[in-house]
Short mmCIF file of C-alpha atoms and ligand atoms in Angstrom, two decimals:
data_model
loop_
_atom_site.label_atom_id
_atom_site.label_comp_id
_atom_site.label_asym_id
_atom_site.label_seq_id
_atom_site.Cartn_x
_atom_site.Cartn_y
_atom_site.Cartn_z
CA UNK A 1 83.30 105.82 107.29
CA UNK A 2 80.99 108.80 108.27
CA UNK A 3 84.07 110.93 108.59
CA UNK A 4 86.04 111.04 105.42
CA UNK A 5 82.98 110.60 103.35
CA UNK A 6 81.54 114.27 104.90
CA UNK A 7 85.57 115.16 104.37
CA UNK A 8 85.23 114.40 100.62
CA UNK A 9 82.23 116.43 100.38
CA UNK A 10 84.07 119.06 101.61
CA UNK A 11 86.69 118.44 98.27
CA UNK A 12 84.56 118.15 96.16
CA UNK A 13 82.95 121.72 97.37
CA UNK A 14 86.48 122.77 96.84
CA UNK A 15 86.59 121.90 93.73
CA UNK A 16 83.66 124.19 93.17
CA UNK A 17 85.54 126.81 95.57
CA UNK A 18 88.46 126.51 93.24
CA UNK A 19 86.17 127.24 89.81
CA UNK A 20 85.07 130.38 91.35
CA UNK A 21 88.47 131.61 92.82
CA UNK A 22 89.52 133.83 89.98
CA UNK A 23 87.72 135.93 87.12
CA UNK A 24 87.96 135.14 83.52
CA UNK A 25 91.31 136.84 81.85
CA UNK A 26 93.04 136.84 78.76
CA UNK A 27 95.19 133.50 78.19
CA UNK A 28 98.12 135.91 77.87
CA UNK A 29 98.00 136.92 81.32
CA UNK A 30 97.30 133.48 82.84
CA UNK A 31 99.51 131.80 84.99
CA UNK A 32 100.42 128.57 83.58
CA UNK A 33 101.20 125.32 85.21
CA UNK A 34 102.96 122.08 83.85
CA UNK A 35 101.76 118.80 85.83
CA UNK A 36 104.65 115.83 84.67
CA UNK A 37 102.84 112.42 84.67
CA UNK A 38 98.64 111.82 83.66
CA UNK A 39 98.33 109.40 86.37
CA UNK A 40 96.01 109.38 89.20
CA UNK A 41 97.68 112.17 91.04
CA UNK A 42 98.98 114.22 88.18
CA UNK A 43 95.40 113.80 86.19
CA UNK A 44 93.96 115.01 89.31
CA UNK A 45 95.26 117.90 89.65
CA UNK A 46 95.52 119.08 86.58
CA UNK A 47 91.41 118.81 86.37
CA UNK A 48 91.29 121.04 89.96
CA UNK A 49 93.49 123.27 88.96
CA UNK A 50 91.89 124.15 85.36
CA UNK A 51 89.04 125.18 87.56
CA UNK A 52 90.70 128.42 88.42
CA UNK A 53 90.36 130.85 85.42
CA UNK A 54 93.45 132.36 85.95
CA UNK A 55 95.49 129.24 85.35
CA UNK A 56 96.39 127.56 82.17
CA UNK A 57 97.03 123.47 82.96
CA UNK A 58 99.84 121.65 80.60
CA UNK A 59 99.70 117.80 81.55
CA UNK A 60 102.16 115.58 80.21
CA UNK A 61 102.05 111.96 80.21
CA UNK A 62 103.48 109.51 77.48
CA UNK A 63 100.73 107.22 77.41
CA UNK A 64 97.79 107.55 75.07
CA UNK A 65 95.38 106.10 77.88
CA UNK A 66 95.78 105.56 81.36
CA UNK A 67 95.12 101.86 82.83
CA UNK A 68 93.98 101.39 86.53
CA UNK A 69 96.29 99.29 89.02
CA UNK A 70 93.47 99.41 91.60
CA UNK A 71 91.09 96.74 90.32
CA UNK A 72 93.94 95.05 88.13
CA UNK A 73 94.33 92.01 90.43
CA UNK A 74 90.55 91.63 89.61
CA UNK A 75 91.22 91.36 86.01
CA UNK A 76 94.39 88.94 86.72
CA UNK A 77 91.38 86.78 88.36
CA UNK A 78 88.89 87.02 85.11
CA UNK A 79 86.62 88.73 87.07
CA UNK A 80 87.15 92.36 85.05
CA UNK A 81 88.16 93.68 81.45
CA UNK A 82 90.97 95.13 80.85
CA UNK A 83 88.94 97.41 78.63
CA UNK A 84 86.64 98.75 81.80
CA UNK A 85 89.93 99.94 83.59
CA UNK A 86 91.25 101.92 80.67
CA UNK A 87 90.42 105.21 80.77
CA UNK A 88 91.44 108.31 78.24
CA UNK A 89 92.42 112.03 78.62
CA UNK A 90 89.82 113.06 76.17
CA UNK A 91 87.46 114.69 78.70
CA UNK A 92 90.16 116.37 80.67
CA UNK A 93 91.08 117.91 77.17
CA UNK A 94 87.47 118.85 76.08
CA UNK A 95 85.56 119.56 78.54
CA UNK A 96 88.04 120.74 81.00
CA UNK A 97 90.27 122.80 78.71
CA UNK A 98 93.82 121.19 80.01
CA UNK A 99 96.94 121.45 77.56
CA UNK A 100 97.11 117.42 77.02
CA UNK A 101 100.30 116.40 75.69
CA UNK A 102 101.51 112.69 74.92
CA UNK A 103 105.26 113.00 75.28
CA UNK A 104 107.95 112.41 77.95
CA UNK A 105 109.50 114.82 80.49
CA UNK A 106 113.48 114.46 79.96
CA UNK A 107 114.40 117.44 82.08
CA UNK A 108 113.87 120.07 84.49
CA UNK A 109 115.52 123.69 84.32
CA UNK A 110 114.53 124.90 87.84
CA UNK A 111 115.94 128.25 87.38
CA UNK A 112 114.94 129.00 83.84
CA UNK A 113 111.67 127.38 85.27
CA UNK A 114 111.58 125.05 81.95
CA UNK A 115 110.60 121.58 81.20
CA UNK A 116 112.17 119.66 78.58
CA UNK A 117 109.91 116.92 76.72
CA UNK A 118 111.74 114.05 74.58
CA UNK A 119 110.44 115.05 71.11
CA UNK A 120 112.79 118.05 72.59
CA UNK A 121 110.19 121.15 73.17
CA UNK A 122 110.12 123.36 76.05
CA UNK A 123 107.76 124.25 78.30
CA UNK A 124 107.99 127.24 80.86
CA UNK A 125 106.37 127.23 83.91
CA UNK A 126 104.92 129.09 86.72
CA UNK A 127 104.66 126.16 89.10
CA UNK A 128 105.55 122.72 87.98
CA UNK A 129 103.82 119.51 89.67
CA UNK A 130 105.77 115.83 89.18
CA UNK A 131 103.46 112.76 89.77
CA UNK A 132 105.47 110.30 88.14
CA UNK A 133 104.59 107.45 90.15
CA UNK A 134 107.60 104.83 91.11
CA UNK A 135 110.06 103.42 89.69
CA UNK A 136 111.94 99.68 90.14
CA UNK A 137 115.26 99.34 91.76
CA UNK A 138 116.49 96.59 88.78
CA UNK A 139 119.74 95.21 90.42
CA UNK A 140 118.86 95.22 93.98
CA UNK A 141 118.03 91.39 93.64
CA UNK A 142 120.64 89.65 91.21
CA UNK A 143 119.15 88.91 87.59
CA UNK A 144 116.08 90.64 88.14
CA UNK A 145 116.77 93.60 85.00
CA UNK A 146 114.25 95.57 82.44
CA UNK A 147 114.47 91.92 80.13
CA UNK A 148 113.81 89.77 83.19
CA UNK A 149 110.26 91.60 83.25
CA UNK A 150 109.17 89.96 79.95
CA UNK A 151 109.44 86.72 81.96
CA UNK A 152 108.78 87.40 85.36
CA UNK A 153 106.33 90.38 85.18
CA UNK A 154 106.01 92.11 88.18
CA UNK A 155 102.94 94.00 86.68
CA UNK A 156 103.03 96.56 89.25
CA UNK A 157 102.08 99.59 86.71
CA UNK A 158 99.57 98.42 84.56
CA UNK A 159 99.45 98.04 81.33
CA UNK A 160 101.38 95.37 79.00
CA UNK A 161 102.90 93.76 82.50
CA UNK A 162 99.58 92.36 83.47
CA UNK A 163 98.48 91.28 80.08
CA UNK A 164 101.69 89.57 80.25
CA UNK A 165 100.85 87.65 83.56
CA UNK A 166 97.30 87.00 83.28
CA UNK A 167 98.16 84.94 79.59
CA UNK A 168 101.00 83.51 81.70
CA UNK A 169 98.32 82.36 84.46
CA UNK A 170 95.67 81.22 82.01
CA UNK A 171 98.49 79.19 80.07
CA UNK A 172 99.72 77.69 83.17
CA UNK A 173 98.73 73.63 83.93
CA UNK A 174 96.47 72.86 86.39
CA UNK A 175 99.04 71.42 89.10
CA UNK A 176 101.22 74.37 88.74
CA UNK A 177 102.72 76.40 91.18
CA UNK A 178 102.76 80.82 91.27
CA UNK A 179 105.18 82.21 93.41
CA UNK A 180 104.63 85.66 93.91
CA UNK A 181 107.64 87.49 95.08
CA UNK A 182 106.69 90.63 97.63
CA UNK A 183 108.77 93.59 98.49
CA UNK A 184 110.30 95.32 101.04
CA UNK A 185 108.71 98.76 102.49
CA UNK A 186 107.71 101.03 101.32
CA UNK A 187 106.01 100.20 98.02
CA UNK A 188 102.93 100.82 96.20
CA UNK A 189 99.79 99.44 97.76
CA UNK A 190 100.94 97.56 100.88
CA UNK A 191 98.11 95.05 100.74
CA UNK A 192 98.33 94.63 96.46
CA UNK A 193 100.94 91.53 96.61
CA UNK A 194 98.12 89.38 99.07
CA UNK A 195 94.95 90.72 97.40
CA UNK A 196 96.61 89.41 94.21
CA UNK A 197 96.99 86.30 96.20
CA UNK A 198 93.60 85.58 97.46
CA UNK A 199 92.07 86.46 93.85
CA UNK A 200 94.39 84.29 91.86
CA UNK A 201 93.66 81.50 94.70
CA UNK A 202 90.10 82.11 93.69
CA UNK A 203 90.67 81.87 90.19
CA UNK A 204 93.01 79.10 90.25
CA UNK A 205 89.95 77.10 92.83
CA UNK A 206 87.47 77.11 89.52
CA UNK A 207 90.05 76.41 86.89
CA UNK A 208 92.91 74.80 88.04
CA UNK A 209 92.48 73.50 91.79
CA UNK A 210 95.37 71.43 92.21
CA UNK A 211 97.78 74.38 91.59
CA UNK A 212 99.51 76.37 94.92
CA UNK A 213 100.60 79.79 95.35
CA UNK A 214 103.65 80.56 97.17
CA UNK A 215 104.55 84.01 98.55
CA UNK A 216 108.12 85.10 98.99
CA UNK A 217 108.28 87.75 101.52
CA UNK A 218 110.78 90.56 101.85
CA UNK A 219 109.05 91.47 104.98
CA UNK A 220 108.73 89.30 108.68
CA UNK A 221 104.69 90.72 108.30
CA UNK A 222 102.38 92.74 106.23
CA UNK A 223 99.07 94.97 106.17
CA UNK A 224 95.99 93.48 107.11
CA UNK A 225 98.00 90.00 107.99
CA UNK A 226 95.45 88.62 110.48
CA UNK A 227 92.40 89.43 107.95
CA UNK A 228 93.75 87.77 104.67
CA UNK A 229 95.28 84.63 106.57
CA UNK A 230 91.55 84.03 108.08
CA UNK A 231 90.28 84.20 104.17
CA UNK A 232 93.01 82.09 103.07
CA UNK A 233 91.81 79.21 105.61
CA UNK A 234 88.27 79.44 105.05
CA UNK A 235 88.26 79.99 101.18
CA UNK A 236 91.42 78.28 99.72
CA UNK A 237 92.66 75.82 102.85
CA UNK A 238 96.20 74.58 102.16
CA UNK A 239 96.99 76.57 98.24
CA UNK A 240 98.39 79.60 99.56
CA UNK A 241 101.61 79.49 101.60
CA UNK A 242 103.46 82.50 102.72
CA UNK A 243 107.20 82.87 104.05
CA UNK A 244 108.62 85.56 105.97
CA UNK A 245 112.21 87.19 105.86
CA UNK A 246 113.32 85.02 109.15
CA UNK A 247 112.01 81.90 107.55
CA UNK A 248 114.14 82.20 104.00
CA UNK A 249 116.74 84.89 104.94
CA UNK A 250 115.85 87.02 102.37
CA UNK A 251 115.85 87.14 98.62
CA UNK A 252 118.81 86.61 96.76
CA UNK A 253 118.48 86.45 93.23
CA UNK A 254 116.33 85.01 90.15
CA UNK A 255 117.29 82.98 87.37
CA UNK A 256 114.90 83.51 84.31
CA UNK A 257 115.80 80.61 82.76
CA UNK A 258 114.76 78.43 85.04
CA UNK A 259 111.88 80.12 86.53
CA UNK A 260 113.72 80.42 89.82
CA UNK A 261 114.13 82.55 92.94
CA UNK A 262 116.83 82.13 94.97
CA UNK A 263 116.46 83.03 98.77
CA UNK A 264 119.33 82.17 101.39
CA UNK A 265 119.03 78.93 102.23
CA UNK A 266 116.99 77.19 99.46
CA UNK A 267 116.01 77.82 95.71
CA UNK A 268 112.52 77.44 94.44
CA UNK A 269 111.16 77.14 91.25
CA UNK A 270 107.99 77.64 89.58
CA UNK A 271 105.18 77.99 86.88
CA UNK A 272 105.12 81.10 86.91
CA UNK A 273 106.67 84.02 88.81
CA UNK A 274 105.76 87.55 89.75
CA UNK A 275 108.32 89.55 91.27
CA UNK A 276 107.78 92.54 92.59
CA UNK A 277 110.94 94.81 93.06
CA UNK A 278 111.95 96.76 95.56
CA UNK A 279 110.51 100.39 94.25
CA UNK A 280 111.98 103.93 94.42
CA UNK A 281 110.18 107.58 93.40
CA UNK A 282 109.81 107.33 89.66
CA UNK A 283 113.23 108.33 87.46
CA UNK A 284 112.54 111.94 86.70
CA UNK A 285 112.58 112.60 90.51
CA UNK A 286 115.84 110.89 90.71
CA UNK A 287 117.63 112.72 87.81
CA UNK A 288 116.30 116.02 88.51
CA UNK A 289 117.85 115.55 92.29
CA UNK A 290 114.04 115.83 94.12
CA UNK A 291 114.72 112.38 95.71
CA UNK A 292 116.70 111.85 99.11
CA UNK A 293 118.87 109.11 100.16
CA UNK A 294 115.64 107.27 100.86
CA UNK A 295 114.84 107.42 97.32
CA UNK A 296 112.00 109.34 97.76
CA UNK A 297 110.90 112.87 97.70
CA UNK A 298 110.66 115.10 100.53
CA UNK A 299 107.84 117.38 100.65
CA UNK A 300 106.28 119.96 103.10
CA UNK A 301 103.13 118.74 103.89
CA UNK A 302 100.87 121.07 104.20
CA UNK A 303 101.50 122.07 100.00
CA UNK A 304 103.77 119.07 98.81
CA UNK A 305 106.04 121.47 97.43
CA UNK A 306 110.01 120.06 97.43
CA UNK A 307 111.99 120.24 100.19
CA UNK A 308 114.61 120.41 98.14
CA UNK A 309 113.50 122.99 95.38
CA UNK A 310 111.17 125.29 95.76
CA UNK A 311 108.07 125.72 93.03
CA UNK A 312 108.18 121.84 92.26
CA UNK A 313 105.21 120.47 94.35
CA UNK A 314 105.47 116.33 94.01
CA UNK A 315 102.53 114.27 94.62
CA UNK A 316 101.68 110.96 94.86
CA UNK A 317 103.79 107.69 94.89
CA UNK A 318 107.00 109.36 94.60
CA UNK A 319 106.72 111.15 97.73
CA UNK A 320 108.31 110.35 101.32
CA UNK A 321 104.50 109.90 102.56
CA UNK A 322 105.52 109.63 106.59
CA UNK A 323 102.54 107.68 107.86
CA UNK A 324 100.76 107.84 104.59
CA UNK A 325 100.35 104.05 102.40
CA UNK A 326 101.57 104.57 98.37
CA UNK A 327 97.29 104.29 97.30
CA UNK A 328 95.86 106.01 94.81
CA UNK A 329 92.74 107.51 97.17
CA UNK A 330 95.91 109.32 98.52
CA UNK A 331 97.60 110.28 96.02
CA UNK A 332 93.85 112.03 95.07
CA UNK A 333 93.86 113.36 98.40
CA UNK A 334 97.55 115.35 98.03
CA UNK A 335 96.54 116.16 94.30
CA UNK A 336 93.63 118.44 95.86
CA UNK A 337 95.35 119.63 98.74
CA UNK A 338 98.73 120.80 96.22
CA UNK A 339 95.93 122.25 93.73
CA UNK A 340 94.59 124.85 96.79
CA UNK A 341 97.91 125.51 97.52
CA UNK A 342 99.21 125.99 93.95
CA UNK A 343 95.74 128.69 93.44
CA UNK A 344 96.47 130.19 96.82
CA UNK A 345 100.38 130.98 95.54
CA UNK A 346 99.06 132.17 92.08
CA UNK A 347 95.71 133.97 93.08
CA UNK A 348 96.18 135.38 96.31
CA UNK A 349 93.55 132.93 97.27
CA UNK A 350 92.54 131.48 100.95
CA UNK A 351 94.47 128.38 101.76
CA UNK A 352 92.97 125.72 103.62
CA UNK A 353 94.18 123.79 106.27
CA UNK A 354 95.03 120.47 104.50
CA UNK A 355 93.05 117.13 105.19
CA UNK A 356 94.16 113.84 103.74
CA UNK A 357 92.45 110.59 103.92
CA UNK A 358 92.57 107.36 102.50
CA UNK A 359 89.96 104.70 102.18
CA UNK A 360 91.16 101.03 100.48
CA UNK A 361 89.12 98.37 99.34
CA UNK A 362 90.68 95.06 99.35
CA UNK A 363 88.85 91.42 97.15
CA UNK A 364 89.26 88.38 99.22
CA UNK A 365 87.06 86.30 97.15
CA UNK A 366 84.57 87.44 94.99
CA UNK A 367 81.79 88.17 97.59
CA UNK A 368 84.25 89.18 99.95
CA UNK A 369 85.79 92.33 100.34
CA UNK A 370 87.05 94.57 103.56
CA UNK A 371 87.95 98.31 103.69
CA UNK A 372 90.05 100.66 105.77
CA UNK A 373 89.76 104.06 106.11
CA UNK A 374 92.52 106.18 107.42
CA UNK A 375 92.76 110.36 108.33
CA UNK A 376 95.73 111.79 108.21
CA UNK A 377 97.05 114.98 109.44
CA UNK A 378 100.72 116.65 109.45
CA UNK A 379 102.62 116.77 112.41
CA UNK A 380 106.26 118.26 113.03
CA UNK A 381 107.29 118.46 109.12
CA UNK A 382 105.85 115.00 108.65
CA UNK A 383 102.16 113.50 107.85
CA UNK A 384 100.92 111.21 110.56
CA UNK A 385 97.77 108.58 111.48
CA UNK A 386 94.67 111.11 113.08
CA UNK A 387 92.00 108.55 112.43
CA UNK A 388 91.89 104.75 111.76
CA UNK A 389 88.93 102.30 111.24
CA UNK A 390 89.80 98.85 110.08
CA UNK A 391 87.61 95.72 108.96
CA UNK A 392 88.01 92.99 111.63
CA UNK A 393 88.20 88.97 111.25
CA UNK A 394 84.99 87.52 112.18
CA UNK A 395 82.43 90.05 110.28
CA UNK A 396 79.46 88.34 108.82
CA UNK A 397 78.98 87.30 105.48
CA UNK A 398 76.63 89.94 104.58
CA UNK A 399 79.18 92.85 105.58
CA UNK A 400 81.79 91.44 103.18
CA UNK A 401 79.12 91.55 100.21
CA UNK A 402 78.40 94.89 101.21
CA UNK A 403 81.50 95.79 101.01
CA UNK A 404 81.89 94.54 97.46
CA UNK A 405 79.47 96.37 96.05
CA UNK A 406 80.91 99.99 97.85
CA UNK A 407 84.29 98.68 96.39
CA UNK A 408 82.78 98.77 92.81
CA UNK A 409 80.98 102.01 93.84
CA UNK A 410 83.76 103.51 94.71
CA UNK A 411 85.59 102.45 91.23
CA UNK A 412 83.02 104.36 88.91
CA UNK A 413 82.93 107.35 91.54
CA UNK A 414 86.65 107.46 92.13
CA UNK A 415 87.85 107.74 88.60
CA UNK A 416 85.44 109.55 87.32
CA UNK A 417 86.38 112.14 89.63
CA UNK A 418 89.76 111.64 87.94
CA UNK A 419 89.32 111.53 84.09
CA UNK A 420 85.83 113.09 84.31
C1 LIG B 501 97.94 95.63 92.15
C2 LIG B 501 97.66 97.00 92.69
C3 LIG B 501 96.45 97.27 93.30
C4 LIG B 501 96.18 98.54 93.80
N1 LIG B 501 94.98 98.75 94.42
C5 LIG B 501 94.71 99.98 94.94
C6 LIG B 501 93.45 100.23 95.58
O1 LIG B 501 92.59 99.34 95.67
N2 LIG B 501 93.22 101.47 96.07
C7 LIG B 501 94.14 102.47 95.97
O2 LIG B 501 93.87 103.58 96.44
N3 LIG B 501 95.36 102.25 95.38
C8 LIG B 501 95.66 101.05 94.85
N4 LIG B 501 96.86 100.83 94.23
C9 LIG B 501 97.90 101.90 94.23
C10 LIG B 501 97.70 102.96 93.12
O3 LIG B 501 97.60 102.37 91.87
C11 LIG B 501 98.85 103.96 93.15
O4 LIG B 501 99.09 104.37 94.46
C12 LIG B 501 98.52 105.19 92.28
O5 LIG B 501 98.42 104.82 90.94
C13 LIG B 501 99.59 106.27 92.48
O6 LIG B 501 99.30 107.38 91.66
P1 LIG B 501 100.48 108.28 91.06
O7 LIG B 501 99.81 109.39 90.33
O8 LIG B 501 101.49 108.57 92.08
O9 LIG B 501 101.22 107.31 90.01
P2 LIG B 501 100.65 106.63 88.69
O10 LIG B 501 99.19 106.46 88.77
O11 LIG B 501 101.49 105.42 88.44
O12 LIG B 501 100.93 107.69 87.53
C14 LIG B 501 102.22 108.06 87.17
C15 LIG B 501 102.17 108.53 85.70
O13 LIG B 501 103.32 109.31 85.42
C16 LIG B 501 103.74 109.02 84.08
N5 LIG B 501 105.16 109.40 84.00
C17 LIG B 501 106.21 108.84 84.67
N6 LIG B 501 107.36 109.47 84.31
C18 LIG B 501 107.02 110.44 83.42
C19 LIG B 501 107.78 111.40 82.70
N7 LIG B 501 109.11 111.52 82.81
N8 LIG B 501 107.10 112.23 81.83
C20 LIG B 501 105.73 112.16 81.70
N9 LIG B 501 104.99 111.25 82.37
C21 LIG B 501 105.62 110.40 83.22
C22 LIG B 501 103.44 107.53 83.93
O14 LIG B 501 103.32 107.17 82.56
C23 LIG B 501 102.14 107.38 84.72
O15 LIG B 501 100.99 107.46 83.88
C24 LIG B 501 97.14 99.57 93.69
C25 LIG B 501 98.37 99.30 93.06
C26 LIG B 501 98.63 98.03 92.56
C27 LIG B 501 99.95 97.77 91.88
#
């Protein structure tokens, strides 16, 4: 823990570092940068880089507000508002002096360096910076479309999709069973699909104990395995049941109608489903021709600028992350290390050896929490594992609680670092 907490200091020195990189000049003569997407990653980086007085920040981002999926399995348990993880772009406008504006980004014009937004604008650009997050692969599994969302949510970017689900869980009869369907690697937040698990288990052992939750794996195993099937046993014995890829053969397809997921040898049906689709870099990447084969973009690592086009830098999500999870601490992480690099291209500025971390917080129960914290470092083109610390089965009681309460610590501190 010691470690990247004395590493974030050093950030948020940096961010300090970055304020005092450049002299004030006329807005004429400032470089300007356009950061695509007002999500954890883009906002992020957009607030560091309108630090540097040389550099005039454009963020665009469709929605009016910007709602957290980290903590969202919380509210799917009635343990949060929806309200307290909603957060606006008000301060990063104000106080911070970035270009806000609510519209899409249609397309990119690498060599007129040009953005094109929906309500069909333009913006020109110095260095452009995608964080658009991911997008669903909606045909991989047969039936599974944009419509089959409105009845199987997979509220995996939040928002409307888990509004949707939590009404569906609340409606549901006590009895009931919620299969959650989880997807292959790599996708966003490996432990989400079982964290969203153990809290609806919790929710459901208050409200509505007879009901069972079934997981549908794409996978044979998953982060953190051992740790959340010890919770499961000791705080919701026999309601959660999880099958592997070897044990179903794989999913097959859904039928809406029926509430039903089809795997290879059997079909089962539900109360209420949410499927999680396999996931790809979000759909600007993919049109503008920044994604590979994998379906996500390559980046150097040490300034996540493209591979495959120079002055695009891509964070977050969307990115081919080598050894890196799809988190949001990350996708913080990259946002700071891509801002130095931007100033350093536009200033003439010292650039920094990069350092990347990632520290995630995952609810078993409501007084029950565990952490990891990973360091990361790139290696050979790629980014890989430097440093790894891991909560164990068997800590007491009183860790867990601890652990809580850094969990909603780190919540406050985390996005406020964000939005502001
Ligand atoms: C249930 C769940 C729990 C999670 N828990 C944690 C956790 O505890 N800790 C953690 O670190 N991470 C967690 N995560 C993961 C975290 O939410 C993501 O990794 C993080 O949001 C990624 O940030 P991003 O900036 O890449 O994408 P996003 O935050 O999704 O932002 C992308 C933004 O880009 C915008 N956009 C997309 N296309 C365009 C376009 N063409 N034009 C303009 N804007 C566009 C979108 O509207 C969106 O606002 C969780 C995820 C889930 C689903």
């Amino acid at each position: 823990m010691n470690c990247w907490t004395r590493r974030q200091f050093g950030y948020l020195a940096g961010a300090a570092c970055l304020t005092a990189l450049a002299p004030r000049v006329a807005r004429s003569q400032k470089s300007r940068v356009v950061v695509i997407g007002g999500g954890i990653g883009g906002a992020t980086v957009a607030r560091y880089l309108a630090g540097v007085g040389t550099i005039e920040v454009t963020l665009v981002e469709p929605k009016p507000s910007y709602t957290t999926c980290f903590f969202s399995n919380l509210y799917l348990a009635g343990m949060r508002s929806f309200e307290s993880l909603t957060h606006s772009y008000e301060t990063l406008a104000q106080r911070y002096g970035i270009n806000v504006i609510h519209d899409v980004a249609a397309t990119i014009d690498p060599v007129a360096k040009t953005v094109a937004l929906k309500a069909e604008s333009k913006l020109p650009y110095d260095r452009l910076v995608l964080a658009p997050g991911i997008a669903f692969k909606f045909g991989a599994i047969e039936g599974y479309d944009q419509a089959a969302t409105e009845i199987m949510p997979h509220a995996w970017i939040a928002g409307p999709q888990t509004e949707l689900l939590r009404r569906q869980l609340d409606s549901m009869e006590d009895g009931g069973v919620f299969l959650i369907v989880a997807p292959p690697n790599p996708f966003r937040c490996p432990p989400g699909p079982y964290e969203r698990a153990s809290l609806v288990a919790y929710y459901f052992k208050q409200f509505k104990p007879k009901s069972k939750i079934l997981i549908l794996d794409a996978k044979d195993s998953f982060f953190g395995q051992e740790v959340f099937q010890d919770a499961w046993a000791r705080h919701y014995p026999g309601m959660i049941e999880w099958l592997p890829r070897q044990f179903t053969g794989g999913i097959k397809a859904v039928d809406v109608k029926h509430l039903s997921v089809e795997t290879e040898g059997e079909t089962f049906k539900a109360a209420v489903v949410n499927f999680i689709p396999p996931q790809m870099a979000g759909e600007l990447t993919q049109q503008a021709g920044l994604a590979d084969q994998s379906g996500w973009c390559p980046i150097e690592p040490t300034s996540f600028e493209s591979k495959l086009q120079p002055g695009i830098h891509i964070i977050g999500d969307a990115i081919n992350s080598g050894e890196m999870p799809k988190s949001a601490f990350l996708a913080n992480s990259q946002a700071k290390v891509c801002a130095f690099a931007i100033a350093a291209a536009l200033t003439g500025s010292d650039l920094f050896a990069p350092q990347l971390f990632n520290t995630c917080f995952t609810f078993l129960a409501a007084d029950d929490a565990v952490s990891d914290s990973i360091a990361f470092e790139p290696t050979e083109g790629t980014i890989k594992i430097s440093e790894i610390l891991i909560s164990q089965v068997g800590e007491d009681a009183e860790r867990r609680r601890q652990v809580v309460q850094a969990a909603n610590g780190w919540y406050a501190a985390f996005t406020h670092d964000v939005f502001g």
